[in-house]
Amino acid sequence: MKYRHYLIPNSFTYIKILVKEGWPNRETGKKGDPMIQFLEFKMLQDVFENYAKKLSVLLDIKDLNTNFISKLNAVFQSNKGNNSVVFDILELETEIKQVEKQTQTDRIEENTSAVLFDDEIPDETVVFSEDFSDDEDLNIEQTIAEAETTIEETKVITRISLPSRKLKINISHELLMELEKMEVDFRLN
């Protein structure tokens, strides 16, 4: 097997295969087992650079300022290449809702008259017989306490997609790490 050096434990490997129908048997006419042909093996980090075509940068309109834009431009200028960039400018609205849960009490009583299981063993020993007597009713109350929680919802009010005609970048691990350091949201397509 010429690809065995890619089969390393605890590593991610991209495998491209082709599954072909099996050859028909001349005597019975049935098709045989499918055949698997391995076309391509790559390490996953190598596939990333080959198959990534577009970088979508998601920006909140409140976060845009000249200092941030100049830093972002410097990062893109240092990673020039052939892949396109799309800027998605979002206007977000955050709503905070307070939800109250009500107190709920359930009362559970033991019904000793109903037989649940009819598989009594004549010589069985009684365990924990002193804890409960047959004459007492078992009353259990379950209480769910009041809780006040806040839920934060973010809604997109306006979204503008701006594909860049001039800016072309090379999508690499270093570029993505720099964008993460700048706390920029992005997607790869």
PDB file of N, CA and C in Angstrom, residues 101-159:
ATOM      1  N   LYS A 101     -39.815  31.393  36.405  1.00  0.00           N
ATOM      2  CA  LYS A 101     -40.421  30.076  36.529  1.00  0.00           C
ATOM      3  C   LYS A 101     -41.222  30.054  37.820  1.00  0.00           C
ATOM      4  N   GLN A 102     -42.420  29.486  37.781  1.00  0.00           N
ATOM      5  CA  GLN A 102     -43.296  29.471  38.941  1.00  0.00           C
ATOM      6  C   GLN A 102     -43.023  28.253  39.804  1.00  0.00           C
ATOM      7  N   THR A 103     -43.385  28.389  41.076  1.00  0.00           N
ATOM      8  CA  THR A 103     -43.224  27.287  42.008  1.00  0.00           C
ATOM      9  C   THR A 103     -44.300  26.250  41.724  1.00  0.00           C
ATOM     10  N   GLN A 104     -43.875  25.023  41.701  1.00  0.00           N
ATOM     11  CA  GLN A 104     -44.799  23.943  41.419  1.00  0.00           C
ATOM     12  C   GLN A 104     -44.547  22.851  42.447  1.00  0.00           C
ATOM     13  N   THR A 105     -45.614  22.420  43.130  1.00  0.00           N
ATOM     14  CA  THR A 105     -45.489  21.374  44.135  1.00  0.00           C
ATOM     15  C   THR A 105     -46.356  20.200  43.709  1.00  0.00           C
ATOM     16  N   ASP A 106     -45.759  19.039  43.655  1.00  0.00           N
ATOM     17  CA  ASP A 106     -46.477  17.820  43.327  1.00  0.00           C
ATOM     18  C   ASP A 106     -46.485  16.932  44.554  1.00  0.00           C
ATOM     19  N   ARG A 107     -47.620  16.322  44.816  1.00  0.00           N
ATOM     20  CA  ARG A 107     -47.739  15.436  45.960  1.00  0.00           C
ATOM     21  C   ARG A 107     -47.901  14.023  45.428  1.00  0.00           C
ATOM     22  N   ILE A 108     -47.039  13.153  45.920  1.00  0.00           N
ATOM     23  CA  ILE A 108     -47.059  11.763  45.486  1.00  0.00           C
ATOM     24  C   ILE A 108     -47.401  10.922  46.702  1.00  0.00           C
ATOM     25  N   GLU A 109     -48.416  10.100  46.582  1.00  0.00           N
ATOM     26  CA  GLU A 109     -48.807   9.219  47.671  1.00  0.00           C
ATOM     27  C   GLU A 109     -48.670   7.786  47.223  1.00  0.00           C
ATOM     28  N   GLU A 110     -48.259   6.940  48.167  1.00  0.00           N
ATOM     29  CA  GLU A 110     -48.103   5.528  47.854  1.00  0.00           C
ATOM     30  C   GLU A 110     -49.454   4.856  47.991  1.00  0.00           C
ATOM     31  N   ASN A 111     -49.798   4.101  47.001  1.00  0.00           N
ATOM     32  CA  ASN A 111     -51.037   3.349  47.030  1.00  0.00           C
ATOM     33  C   ASN A 111     -50.671   1.904  47.334  1.00  0.00           C
ATOM     34  N   THR A 112     -51.017   1.469  48.554  1.00  0.00           N
ATOM     35  CA  THR A 112     -50.627   0.121  48.970  1.00  0.00           C
ATOM     36  C   THR A 112     -51.615  -0.931  48.523  1.00  0.00           C
ATOM     37  N   SER A 113     -52.783  -0.506  48.068  1.00  0.00           N
ATOM     38  CA  SER A 113     -53.783  -1.501  47.674  1.00  0.00           C
ATOM     39  C   SER A 113     -53.529  -2.059  46.283  1.00  0.00           C
ATOM     40  N   ALA A 114     -52.889  -1.301  45.414  1.00  0.00           N
ATOM     41  CA  ALA A 114     -52.648  -1.770  44.051  1.00  0.00           C
ATOM     42  C   ALA A 114     -51.409  -2.661  44.026  1.00  0.00           C
ATOM     43  N   VAL A 115     -51.522  -3.746  43.310  1.00  0.00           N
ATOM     44  CA  VAL A 115     -50.411  -4.678  43.187  1.00  0.00           C
ATOM     45  C   VAL A 115     -49.686  -4.363  41.880  1.00  0.00           C
ATOM     46  N   LEU A 116     -48.416  -4.006  42.019  1.00  0.00           N
ATOM     47  CA  LEU A 116     -47.648  -3.673  40.843  1.00  0.00           C
ATOM     48  C   LEU A 116     -47.021  -4.906  40.217  1.00  0.00           C
ATOM     49  N   PHE A 117     -46.482  -5.775  41.066  1.00  0.00           N
ATOM     50  CA  PHE A 117     -45.817  -6.966  40.571  1.00  0.00           C
ATOM     51  C   PHE A 117     -46.456  -8.182  41.237  1.00  0.00           C
ATOM     52  N   ASP A 118     -46.713  -9.187  40.484  1.00  0.00           N
ATOM     53  CA  ASP A 118     -47.356 -10.375  41.018  1.00  0.00           C
ATOM     54  C   ASP A 118     -46.380 -11.546  40.996  1.00  0.00           C
ATOM     55  N   ASP A 119     -45.154 -11.281  41.396  1.00  0.00           N
ATOM     56  CA  ASP A 119     -44.146 -12.333  41.366  1.00  0.00           C
ATOM     57  C   ASP A 119     -43.518 -12.516  42.744  1.00  0.00           C
ATOM     58  N   GLU A 120     -44.353 -12.742  43.738  1.00  0.00           N
ATOM     59  CA  GLU A 120     -43.857 -12.908  45.099  1.00  0.00           C
ATOM     60  C   GLU A 120     -43.138 -14.236  45.233  1.00  0.00           C
ATOM     61  N   ILE A 121     -42.033 -14.194  45.932  1.00  0.00           N
ATOM     62  CA  ILE A 121     -41.253 -15.392  46.211  1.00  0.00           C
ATOM     63  C   ILE A 121     -41.566 -15.767  47.652  1.00  0.00           C
ATOM     64  N   PRO A 122     -41.975 -17.028  47.925  1.00  0.00           N
ATOM     65  CA  PRO A 122     -42.438 -17.371  49.268  1.00  0.00           C
ATOM     66  C   PRO A 122     -41.359 -17.273  50.348  1.00  0.00           C
ATOM     67  N   ASP A 123     -40.109 -17.540  50.045  1.00  0.00           N
ATOM     68  CA  ASP A 123     -39.063 -17.559  51.065  1.00  0.00           C
ATOM     69  C   ASP A 123     -38.179 -16.321  51.027  1.00  0.00           C
ATOM     70  N   GLU A 124     -38.689 -15.203  50.497  1.00  0.00           N
ATOM     71  CA  GLU A 124     -37.830 -14.027  50.403  1.00  0.00           C
ATOM     72  C   GLU A 124     -37.731 -13.340  51.755  1.00  0.00           C
ATOM     73  N   THR A 125     -36.568 -12.755  52.006  1.00  0.00           N
ATOM     74  CA  THR A 125     -36.352 -12.047  53.263  1.00  0.00           C
ATOM     75  C   THR A 125     -36.708 -10.580  53.060  1.00  0.00           C
ATOM     76  N   VAL A 126     -37.195  -9.969  54.104  1.00  0.00           N
ATOM     77  CA  VAL A 126     -37.609  -8.582  54.042  1.00  0.00           C
ATOM     78  C   VAL A 126     -36.421  -7.712  54.428  1.00  0.00           C
ATOM     79  N   VAL A 127     -36.094  -6.772  53.553  1.00  0.00           N
ATOM     80  CA  VAL A 127     -34.983  -5.868  53.780  1.00  0.00           C
ATOM     81  C   VAL A 127     -35.546  -4.510  54.136  1.00  0.00           C
ATOM     82  N   PHE A 128     -34.977  -3.841  55.126  1.00  0.00           N
ATOM     83  CA  PHE A 128     -35.393  -2.516  55.598  1.00  0.00           C
ATOM     84  C   PHE A 128     -36.846  -2.526  56.067  1.00  0.00           C
ATOM     85  N   SER A 129     -37.243  -3.495  56.763  1.00  0.00           N
ATOM     86  CA  SER A 129     -38.631  -3.567  57.214  1.00  0.00           C
ATOM     87  C   SER A 129     -38.915  -2.578  58.322  1.00  0.00           C
ATOM     88  N   GLU A 130     -37.887  -2.148  59.070  1.00  0.00           N
ATOM     89  CA  GLU A 130     -38.138  -1.224  60.160  1.00  0.00           C
ATOM     90  C   GLU A 130     -38.292   0.217  59.679  1.00  0.00           C
ATOM     91  N   ASP A 131     -37.871   0.526  58.435  1.00  0.00           N
ATOM     92  CA  ASP A 131     -37.974   1.893  57.944  1.00  0.00           C
ATOM     93  C   ASP A 131     -39.419   2.290  57.655  1.00  0.00           C
ATOM     94  N   PHE A 132     -40.208   1.425  57.068  1.00  0.00           N
ATOM     95  CA  PHE A 132     -41.586   1.733  56.708  1.00  0.00           C
ATOM     96  C   PHE A 132     -42.479   0.613  57.234  1.00  0.00           C
ATOM     97  N   SER A 133     -43.598   1.001  57.730  1.00  0.00           N
ATOM     98  CA  SER A 133     -44.580  -0.021  58.112  1.00  0.00           C
ATOM     99  C   SER A 133     -45.702   0.019  57.086  1.00  0.00           C
ATOM    100  N   ASP A 134     -46.480  -1.027  57.024  1.00  0.00           N
ATOM    101  CA  ASP A 134     -47.549  -1.116  56.047  1.00  0.00           C
ATOM    102  C   ASP A 134     -48.700  -0.167  56.384  1.00  0.00           C
ATOM    103  N   ASP A 135     -48.810   0.227  57.660  1.00  0.00           N
ATOM    104  CA  ASP A 135     -49.926   1.073  58.075  1.00  0.00           C
ATOM    105  C   ASP A 135     -49.721   2.533  57.702  1.00  0.00           C
ATOM    106  N   GLU A 136     -48.463   2.955  57.574  1.00  0.00           N
ATOM    107  CA  GLU A 136     -48.194   4.361  57.280  1.00  0.00           C
ATOM    108  C   GLU A 136     -48.338   4.637  55.787  1.00  0.00           C
ATOM    109  N   ASP A 137     -48.836   5.816  55.461  1.00  0.00           N
ATOM    110  CA  ASP A 137     -48.856   6.273  54.064  1.00  0.00           C
ATOM    111  C   ASP A 137     -47.555   6.998  53.787  1.00  0.00           C
ATOM    112  N   LEU A 138     -47.022   6.752  52.638  1.00  0.00           N
ATOM    113  CA  LEU A 138     -45.781   7.392  52.250  1.00  0.00           C
ATOM    114  C   LEU A 138     -46.136   8.652  51.463  1.00  0.00           C
ATOM    115  N   ASN A 139     -45.805   9.811  51.998  1.00  0.00           N
ATOM    116  CA  ASN A 139     -46.083  11.089  51.355  1.00  0.00           C
ATOM    117  C   ASN A 139     -44.763  11.734  50.946  1.00  0.00           C
ATOM    118  N   ILE A 140     -44.670  12.035  49.691  1.00  0.00           N
ATOM    119  CA  ILE A 140     -43.466  12.688  49.165  1.00  0.00           C
ATOM    120  C   ILE A 140     -43.912  13.936  48.436  1.00  0.00           C
ATOM    121  N   GLU A 141     -43.249  15.043  48.698  1.00  0.00           N
ATOM    122  CA  GLU A 141     -43.539  16.280  47.993  1.00  0.00           C
ATOM    123  C   GLU A 141     -42.325  16.680  47.181  1.00  0.00           C
ATOM    124  N   GLN A 142     -42.578  17.021  45.928  1.00  0.00           N
ATOM    125  CA  GLN A 142     -41.524  17.533  45.064  1.00  0.00           C
ATOM    126  C   GLN A 142     -41.794  19.016  44.854  1.00  0.00           C
ATOM    127  N   THR A 143     -40.783  19.833  45.093  1.00  0.00           N
ATOM    128  CA  THR A 143     -40.944  21.266  44.947  1.00  0.00           C
ATOM    129  C   THR A 143     -39.924  21.785  43.949  1.00  0.00           C
ATOM    130  N   ILE A 144     -40.429  22.534  43.022  1.00  0.00           N
ATOM    131  CA  ILE A 144     -39.553  23.201  42.070  1.00  0.00           C
ATOM    132  C   ILE A 144     -39.522  24.669  42.471  1.00  0.00           C
ATOM    133  N   ALA A 145     -38.345  25.166  42.788  1.00  0.00           N
ATOM    134  CA  ALA A 145     -38.203  26.522  43.312  1.00  0.00           C
ATOM    135  C   ALA A 145     -38.343  27.548  42.197  1.00  0.00           C
ATOM    136  N   GLU A 146     -38.683  28.772  42.630  1.00  0.00           N
ATOM    137  CA  GLU A 146     -38.779  29.868  41.675  1.00  0.00           C
ATOM    138  C   GLU A 146     -37.372  30.246  41.221  1.00  0.00           C
ATOM    139  N   ALA A 147     -37.250  30.461  39.947  1.00  0.00           N
ATOM    140  CA  ALA A 147     -35.954  30.871  39.408  1.00  0.00           C
ATOM    141  C   ALA A 147     -36.190  31.956  38.373  1.00  0.00           C
ATOM    142  N   GLU A 148     -35.386  32.958  38.436  1.00  0.00           N
ATOM    143  CA  GLU A 148     -35.491  34.056  37.484  1.00  0.00           C
ATOM    144  C   GLU A 148     -34.235  34.039  36.628  1.00  0.00           C
ATOM    145  N   THR A 149     -34.426  33.796  35.357  1.00  0.00           N
ATOM    146  CA  THR A 149     -33.286  33.715  34.454  1.00  0.00           C
ATOM    147  C   THR A 149     -33.395  34.805  33.395  1.00  0.00           C
ATOM    148  N   THR A 150     -32.252  35.210  32.907  1.00  0.00           N
ATOM    149  CA  THR A 150     -32.225  36.198  31.841  1.00  0.00           C
ATOM    150  C   THR A 150     -31.724  35.525  30.570  1.00  0.00           C
ATOM    151  N   ILE A 151     -32.418  35.800  29.494  1.00  0.00           N
ATOM    152  CA  ILE A 151     -32.046  35.259  28.198  1.00  0.00           C
ATOM    153  C   ILE A 151     -31.660  36.418  27.299  1.00  0.00           C
ATOM    154  N   GLU A 152     -30.486  36.302  26.688  1.00  0.00           N
ATOM    155  CA  GLU A 152     -30.002  37.357  25.809  1.00  0.00           C
ATOM    156  C   GLU A 152     -30.135  36.888  24.367  1.00  0.00           C
ATOM    157  N   GLU A 153     -30.938  37.596  23.598  1.00  0.00           N
ATOM    158  CA  GLU A 153     -31.156  37.264  22.197  1.00  0.00           C
ATOM    159  C   GLU A 153     -30.515  38.333  21.315  1.00  0.00           C
ATOM    160  N   THR A 154     -29.827  37.888  20.284  1.00  0.00           N
ATOM    161  CA  THR A 154     -29.213  38.805  19.334  1.00  0.00           C
ATOM    162  C   THR A 154     -29.919  38.652  18.008  1.00  0.00           C
ATOM    163  N   LYS A 155     -30.458  39.741  17.505  1.00  0.00           N
ATOM    164  CA  LYS A 155     -31.173  39.728  16.231  1.00  0.00           C
ATOM    165  C   LYS A 155     -30.402  40.554  15.210  1.00  0.00           C
ATOM    166  N   VAL A 156     -30.392  40.064  13.978  1.00  0.00           N
ATOM    167  CA  VAL A 156     -29.769  40.797  12.885  1.00  0.00           C
ATOM    168  C   VAL A 156     -30.827  41.708  12.282  1.00  0.00           C
ATOM    169  N   ILE A 157     -30.602  43.012  12.370  1.00  0.00           N
ATOM    170  CA  ILE A 157     -31.552  43.978  11.822  1.00  0.00           C
ATOM    171  C   ILE A 157     -31.271  44.204  10.341  1.00  0.00           C
ATOM    172  N   THR A 158     -30.010  44.486  10.016  1.00  0.00           N
ATOM    173  CA  THR A 158     -29.619  44.756   8.637  1.00  0.00           C
ATOM    174  C   THR A 158     -28.350  43.971   8.326  1.00  0.00           C
ATOM    175  N   ARG A 159     -28.302  43.411   7.115  1.00  0.00           N
ATOM    176  CA  ARG A 159     -27.113  42.677   6.675  1.00  0.00           C
ATOM    177  C   ARG A 159     -26.757  43.121   5.259  1.00  0.00           C
TER     178      ARG A 159
END
